[in-house]
PDB file of C-alpha atoms (C1' of nucleotides) in Angstrom:
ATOM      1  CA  UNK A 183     -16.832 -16.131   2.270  1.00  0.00           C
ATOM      2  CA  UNK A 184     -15.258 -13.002   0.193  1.00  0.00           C
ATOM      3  CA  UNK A 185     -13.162 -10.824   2.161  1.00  0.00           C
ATOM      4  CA  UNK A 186     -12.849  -7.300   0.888  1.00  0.00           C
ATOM      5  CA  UNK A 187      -9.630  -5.544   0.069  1.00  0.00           C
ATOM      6  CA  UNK A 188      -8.741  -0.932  -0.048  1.00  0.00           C
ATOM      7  CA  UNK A 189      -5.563  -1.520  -2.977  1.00  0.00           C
ATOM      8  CA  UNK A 190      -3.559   2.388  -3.268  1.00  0.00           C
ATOM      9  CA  UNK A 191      -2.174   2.589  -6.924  1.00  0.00           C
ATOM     10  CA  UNK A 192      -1.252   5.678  -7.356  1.00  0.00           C
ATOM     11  CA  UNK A 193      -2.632   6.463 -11.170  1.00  0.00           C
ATOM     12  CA  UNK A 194       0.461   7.891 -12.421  1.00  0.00           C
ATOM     13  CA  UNK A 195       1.841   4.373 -12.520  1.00  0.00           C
ATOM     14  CA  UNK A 196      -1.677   2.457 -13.324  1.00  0.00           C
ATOM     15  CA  UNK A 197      -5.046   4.595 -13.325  1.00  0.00           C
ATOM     16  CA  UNK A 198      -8.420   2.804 -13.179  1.00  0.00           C
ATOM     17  CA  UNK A 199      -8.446   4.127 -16.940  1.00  0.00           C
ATOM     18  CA  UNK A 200      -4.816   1.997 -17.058  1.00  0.00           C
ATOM     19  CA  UNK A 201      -6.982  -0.811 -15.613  1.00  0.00           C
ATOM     20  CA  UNK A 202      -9.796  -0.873 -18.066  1.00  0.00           C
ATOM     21  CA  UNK A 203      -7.131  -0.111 -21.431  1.00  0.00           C
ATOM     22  CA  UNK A 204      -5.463  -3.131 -19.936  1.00  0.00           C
ATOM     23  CA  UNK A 205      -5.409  -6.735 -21.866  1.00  0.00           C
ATOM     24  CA  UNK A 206      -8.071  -8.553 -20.107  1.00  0.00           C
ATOM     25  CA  UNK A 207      -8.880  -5.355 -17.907  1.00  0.00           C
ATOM     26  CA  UNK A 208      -6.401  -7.018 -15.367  1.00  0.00           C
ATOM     27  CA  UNK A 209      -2.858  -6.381 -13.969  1.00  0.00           C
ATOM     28  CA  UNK A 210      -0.300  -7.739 -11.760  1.00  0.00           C
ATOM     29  CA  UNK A 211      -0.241  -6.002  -8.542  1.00  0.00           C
ATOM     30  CA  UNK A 212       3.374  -5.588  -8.641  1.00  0.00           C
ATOM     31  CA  UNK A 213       5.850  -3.049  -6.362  1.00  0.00           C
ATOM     32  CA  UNK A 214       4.439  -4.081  -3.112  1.00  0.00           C
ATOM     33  CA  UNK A 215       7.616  -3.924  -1.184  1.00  0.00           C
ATOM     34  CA  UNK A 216       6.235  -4.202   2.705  1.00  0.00           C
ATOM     35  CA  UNK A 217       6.014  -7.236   4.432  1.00  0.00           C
ATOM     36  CA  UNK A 218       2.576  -6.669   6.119  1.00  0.00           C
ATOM     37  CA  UNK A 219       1.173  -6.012   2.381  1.00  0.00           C
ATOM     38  CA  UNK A 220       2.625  -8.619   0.340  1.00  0.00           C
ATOM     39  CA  UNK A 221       1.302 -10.792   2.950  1.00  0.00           C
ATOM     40  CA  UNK A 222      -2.426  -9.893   2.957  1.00  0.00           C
ATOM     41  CA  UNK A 223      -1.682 -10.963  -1.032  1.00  0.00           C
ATOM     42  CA  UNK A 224       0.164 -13.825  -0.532  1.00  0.00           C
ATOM     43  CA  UNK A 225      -1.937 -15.496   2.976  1.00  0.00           C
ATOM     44  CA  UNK A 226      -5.490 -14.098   2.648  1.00  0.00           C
ATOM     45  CA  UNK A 227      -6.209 -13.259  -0.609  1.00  0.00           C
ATOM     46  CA  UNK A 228      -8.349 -15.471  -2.802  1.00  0.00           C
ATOM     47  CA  UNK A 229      -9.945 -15.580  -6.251  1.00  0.00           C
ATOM     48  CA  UNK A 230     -13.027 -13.405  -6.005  1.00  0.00           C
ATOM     49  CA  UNK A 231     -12.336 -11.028  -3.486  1.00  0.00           C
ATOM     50  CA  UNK A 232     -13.864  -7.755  -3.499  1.00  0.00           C
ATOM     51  CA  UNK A 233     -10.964  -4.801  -4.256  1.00  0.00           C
ATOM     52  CA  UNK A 234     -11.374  -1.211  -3.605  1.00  0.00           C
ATOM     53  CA  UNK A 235      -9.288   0.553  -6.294  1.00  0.00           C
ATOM     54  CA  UNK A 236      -7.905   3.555  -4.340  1.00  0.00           C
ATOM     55  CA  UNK A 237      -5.974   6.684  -6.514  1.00  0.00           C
ATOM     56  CA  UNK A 238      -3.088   7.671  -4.044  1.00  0.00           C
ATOM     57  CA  UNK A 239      -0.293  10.499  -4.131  1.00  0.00           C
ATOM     58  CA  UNK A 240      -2.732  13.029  -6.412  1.00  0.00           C
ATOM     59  CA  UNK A 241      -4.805  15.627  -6.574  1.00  0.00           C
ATOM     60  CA  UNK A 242      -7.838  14.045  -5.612  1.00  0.00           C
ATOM     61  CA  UNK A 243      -7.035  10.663  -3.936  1.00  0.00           C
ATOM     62  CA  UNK A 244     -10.125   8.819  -3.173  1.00  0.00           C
ATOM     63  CA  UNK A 245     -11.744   5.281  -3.850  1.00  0.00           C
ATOM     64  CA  UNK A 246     -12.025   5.290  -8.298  1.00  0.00           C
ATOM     65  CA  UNK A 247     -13.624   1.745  -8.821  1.00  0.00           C
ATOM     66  CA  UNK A 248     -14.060  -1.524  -8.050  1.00  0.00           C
ATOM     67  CA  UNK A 249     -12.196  -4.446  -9.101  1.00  0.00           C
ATOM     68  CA  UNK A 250     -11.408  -8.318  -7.956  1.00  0.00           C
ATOM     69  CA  UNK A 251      -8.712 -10.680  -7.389  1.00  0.00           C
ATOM     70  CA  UNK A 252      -8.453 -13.101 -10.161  1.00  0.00           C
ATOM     71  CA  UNK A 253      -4.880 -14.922  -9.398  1.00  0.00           C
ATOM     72  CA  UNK A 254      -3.216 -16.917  -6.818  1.00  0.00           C
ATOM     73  CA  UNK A 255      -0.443 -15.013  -5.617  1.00  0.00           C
ATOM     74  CA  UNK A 256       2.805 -15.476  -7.587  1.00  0.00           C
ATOM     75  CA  UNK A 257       6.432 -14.188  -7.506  1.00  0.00           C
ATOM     76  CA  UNK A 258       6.539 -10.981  -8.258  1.00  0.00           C
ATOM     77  CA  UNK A 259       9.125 -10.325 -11.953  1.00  0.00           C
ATOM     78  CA  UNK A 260      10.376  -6.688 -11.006  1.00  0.00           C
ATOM     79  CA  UNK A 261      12.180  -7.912  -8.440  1.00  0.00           C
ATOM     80  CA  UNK A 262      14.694 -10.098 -10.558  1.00  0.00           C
ATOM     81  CA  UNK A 263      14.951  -7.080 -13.016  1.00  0.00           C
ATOM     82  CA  UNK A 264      18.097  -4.951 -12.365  1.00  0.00           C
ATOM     83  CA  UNK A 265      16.473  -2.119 -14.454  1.00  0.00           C
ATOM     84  CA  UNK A 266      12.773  -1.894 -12.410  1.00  0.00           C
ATOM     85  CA  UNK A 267      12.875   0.691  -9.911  1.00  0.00           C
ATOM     86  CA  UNK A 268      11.581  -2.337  -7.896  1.00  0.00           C
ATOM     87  CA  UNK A 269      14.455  -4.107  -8.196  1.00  0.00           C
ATOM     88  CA  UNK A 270      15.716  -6.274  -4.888  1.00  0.00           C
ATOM     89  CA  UNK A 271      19.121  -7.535  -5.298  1.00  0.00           C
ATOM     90  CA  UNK A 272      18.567  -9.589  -1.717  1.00  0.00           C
ATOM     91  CA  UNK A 273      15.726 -11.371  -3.328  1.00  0.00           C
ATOM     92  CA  UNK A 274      16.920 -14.769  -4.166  1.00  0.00           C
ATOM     93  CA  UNK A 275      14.995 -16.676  -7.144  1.00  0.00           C
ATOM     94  CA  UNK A 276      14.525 -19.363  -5.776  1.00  0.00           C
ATOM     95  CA  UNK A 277      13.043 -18.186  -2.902  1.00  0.00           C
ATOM     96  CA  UNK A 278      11.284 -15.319  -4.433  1.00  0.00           C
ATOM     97  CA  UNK A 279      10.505 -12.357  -1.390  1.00  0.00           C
ATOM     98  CA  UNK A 280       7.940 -10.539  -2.985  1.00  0.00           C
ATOM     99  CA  UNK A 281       4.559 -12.202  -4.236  1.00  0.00           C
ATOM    100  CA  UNK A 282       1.691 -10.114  -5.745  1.00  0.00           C
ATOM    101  CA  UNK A 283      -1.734 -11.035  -7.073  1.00  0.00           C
ATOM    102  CA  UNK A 284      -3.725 -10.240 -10.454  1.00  0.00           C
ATOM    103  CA  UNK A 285      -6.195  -7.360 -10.288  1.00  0.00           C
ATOM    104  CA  UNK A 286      -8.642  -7.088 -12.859  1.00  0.00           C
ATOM    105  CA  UNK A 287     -11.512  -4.192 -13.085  1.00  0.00           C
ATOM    106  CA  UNK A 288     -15.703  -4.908 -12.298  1.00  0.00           C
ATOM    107  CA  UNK A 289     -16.548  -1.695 -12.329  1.00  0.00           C
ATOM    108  CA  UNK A 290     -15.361   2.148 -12.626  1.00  0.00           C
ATOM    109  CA  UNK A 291     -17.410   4.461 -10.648  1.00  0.00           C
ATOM    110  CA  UNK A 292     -17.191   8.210  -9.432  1.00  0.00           C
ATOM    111  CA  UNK A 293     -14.440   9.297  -7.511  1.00  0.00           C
ATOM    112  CA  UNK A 294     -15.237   8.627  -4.329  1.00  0.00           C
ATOM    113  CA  UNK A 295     -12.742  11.553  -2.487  1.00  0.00           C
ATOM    114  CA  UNK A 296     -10.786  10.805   0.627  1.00  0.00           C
ATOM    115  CA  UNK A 297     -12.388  14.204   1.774  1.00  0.00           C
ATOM    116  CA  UNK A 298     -15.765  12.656   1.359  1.00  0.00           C
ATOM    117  CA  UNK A 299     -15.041   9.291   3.053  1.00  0.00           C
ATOM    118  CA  UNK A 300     -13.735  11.463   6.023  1.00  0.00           C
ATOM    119  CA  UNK A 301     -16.983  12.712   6.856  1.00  0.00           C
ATOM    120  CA  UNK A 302     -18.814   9.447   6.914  1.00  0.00           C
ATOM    121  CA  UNK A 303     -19.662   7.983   9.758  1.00  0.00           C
ATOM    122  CA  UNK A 304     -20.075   4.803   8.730  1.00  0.00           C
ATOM    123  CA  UNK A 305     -16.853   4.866   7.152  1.00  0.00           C
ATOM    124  CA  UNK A 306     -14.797   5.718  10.480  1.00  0.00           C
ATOM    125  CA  UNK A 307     -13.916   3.099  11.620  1.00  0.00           C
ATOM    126  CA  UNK A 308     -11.939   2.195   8.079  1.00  0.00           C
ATOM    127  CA  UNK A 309      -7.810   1.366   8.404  1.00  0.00           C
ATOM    128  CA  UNK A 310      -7.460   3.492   5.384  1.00  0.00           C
ATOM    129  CA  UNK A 311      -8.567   6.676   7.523  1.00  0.00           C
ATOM    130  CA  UNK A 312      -6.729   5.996  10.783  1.00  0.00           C
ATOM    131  CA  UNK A 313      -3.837   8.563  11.648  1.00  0.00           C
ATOM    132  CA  UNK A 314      -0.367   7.239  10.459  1.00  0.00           C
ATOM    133  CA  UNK A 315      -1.525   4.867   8.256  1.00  0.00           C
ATOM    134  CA  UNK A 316       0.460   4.286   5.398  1.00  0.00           C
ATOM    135  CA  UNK A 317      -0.335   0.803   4.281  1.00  0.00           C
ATOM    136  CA  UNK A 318      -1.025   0.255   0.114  1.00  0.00           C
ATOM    137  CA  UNK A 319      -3.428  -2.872   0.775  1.00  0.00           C
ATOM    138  CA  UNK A 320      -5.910  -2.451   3.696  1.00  0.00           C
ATOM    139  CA  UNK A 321      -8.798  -5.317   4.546  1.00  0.00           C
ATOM    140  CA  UNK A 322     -12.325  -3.581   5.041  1.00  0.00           C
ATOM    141  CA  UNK A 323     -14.898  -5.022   6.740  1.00  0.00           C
ATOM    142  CA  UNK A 324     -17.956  -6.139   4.776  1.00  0.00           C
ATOM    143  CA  UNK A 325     -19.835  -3.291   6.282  1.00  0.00           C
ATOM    144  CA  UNK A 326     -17.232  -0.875   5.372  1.00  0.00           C
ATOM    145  CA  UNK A 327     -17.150  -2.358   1.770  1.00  0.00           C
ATOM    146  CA  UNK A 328     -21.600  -2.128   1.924  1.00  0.00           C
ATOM    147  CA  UNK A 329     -21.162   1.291   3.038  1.00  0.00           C
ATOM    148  CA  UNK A 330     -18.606   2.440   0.338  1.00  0.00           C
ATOM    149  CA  UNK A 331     -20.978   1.144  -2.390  1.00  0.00           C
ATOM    150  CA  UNK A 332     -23.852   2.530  -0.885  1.00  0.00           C
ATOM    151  CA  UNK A 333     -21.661   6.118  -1.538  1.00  0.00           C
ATOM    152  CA  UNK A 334     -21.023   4.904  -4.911  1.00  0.00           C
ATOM    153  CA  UNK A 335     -25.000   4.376  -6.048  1.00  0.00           C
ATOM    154  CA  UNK A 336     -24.148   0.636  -6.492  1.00  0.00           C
TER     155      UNK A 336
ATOM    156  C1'  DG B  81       7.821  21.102  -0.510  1.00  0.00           C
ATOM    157  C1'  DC B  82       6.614  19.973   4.235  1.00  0.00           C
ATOM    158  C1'  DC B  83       6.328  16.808   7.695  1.00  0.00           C
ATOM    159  C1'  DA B  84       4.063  13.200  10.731  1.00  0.00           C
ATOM    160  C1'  DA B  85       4.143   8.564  11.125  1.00  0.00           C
ATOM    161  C1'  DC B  86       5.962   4.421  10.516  1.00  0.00           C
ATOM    162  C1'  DG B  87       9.173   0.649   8.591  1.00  0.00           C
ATOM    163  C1'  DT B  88      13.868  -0.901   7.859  1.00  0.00           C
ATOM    164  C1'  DT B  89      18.684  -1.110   8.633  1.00  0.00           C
ATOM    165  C1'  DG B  90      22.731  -1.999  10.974  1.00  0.00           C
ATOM    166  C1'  DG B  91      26.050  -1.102  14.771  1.00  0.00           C
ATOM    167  C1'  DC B  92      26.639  -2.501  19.235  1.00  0.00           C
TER     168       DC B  92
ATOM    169  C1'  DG C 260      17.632  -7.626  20.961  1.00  0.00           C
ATOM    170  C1'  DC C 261      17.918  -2.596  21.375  1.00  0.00           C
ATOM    171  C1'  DC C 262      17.446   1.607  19.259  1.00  0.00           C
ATOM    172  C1'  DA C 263      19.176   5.673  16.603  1.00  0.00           C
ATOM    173  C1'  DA C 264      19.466   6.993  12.064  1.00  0.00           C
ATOM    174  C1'  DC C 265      17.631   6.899   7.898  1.00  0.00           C
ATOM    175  C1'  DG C 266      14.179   6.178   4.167  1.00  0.00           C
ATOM    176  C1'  DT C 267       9.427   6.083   2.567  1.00  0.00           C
ATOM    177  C1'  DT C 268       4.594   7.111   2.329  1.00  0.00           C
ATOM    178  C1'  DG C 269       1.144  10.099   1.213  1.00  0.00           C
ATOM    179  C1'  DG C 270      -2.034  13.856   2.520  1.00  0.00           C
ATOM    180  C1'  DC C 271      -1.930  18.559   2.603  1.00  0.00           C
TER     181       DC C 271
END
DNA sequence: GCCAACGTTGGC
DNA sequence: GCCAACGTTGGC
């Protein structure tokens, strides 16, 4: 059974342009630095798993593509570099804290606008939308994730 | 730049 | 374990 996934990048740091420019049109997912996040990666995730890729902090944030999960989670390497703005100096090595996945790209579509996704009703239920939600990595349903490809012509 | 909402930190 | 202070997120 895939599960389905709402990732925030914000494209300033990787775009879904970044994503498809990238070696193998994958990336490590790495920065996550909140507990609830970095565990939907390291506990639920699996190989395969469908992965709205969501622009954040923009002009027009919105849903910009879809990719998949195509690692097991693994320790993530900003957080044992002193020069990464991610950098966790309470991290120990051996016991690494943070754990991300691999993301790689299926598909880029249309910007799918935050404004837009507001006005569906189908999509209202979505974590992404609630009030006060700030999470980067969301789990849709697999009604949600029908619904926001049904938006995107796919 | 503002600010609501929420997470984290650390003193007690 | 409580909770106030502080930091961060992210849309607007």
């Amino acid at each position: 059974m895939p599960q389905y996934w709402l990732m925030k990048s914000e494209p300033d740091e990787v775009s879904i342009d970044d994503l498809a420019r990238a070696p193998g049109k994958r990336v490590p997912w790495t920065g996550v630095r909140n507990y609830q996040a970095r565990n939907y990666m390291r506990d639920q995730m699996r190989i395969g798993d469908g992965v709205l890729f969501y622009h954040s902090s923009c002009a027009e944030p919105g849903v910009a593509g879809i990719a998949s999960v195509c690692s097991a989670p693994y320790p993530d390497a900003t957080q044992f570099d002193r020069r990464s703005k991610y950098y966790d100096p309470k991290s120990d090595a051996a016991a690494p804290r943070w754990m991300h996945v691999d993301v790689k790209l299926v598909k880029r579509t249309r910007l799918l606008p935050l404004r837009e996704m507001r006005t569906r009703p189908e999509l209202a239920g979505m974590l992404l939308l609630r009030k006060g939600n700030r999470l980067s990595i969301t789990p849709v349903t697999e009604d949600e994730w029908r619904a926001v490809l049904a938006l995107l012509d796919l």
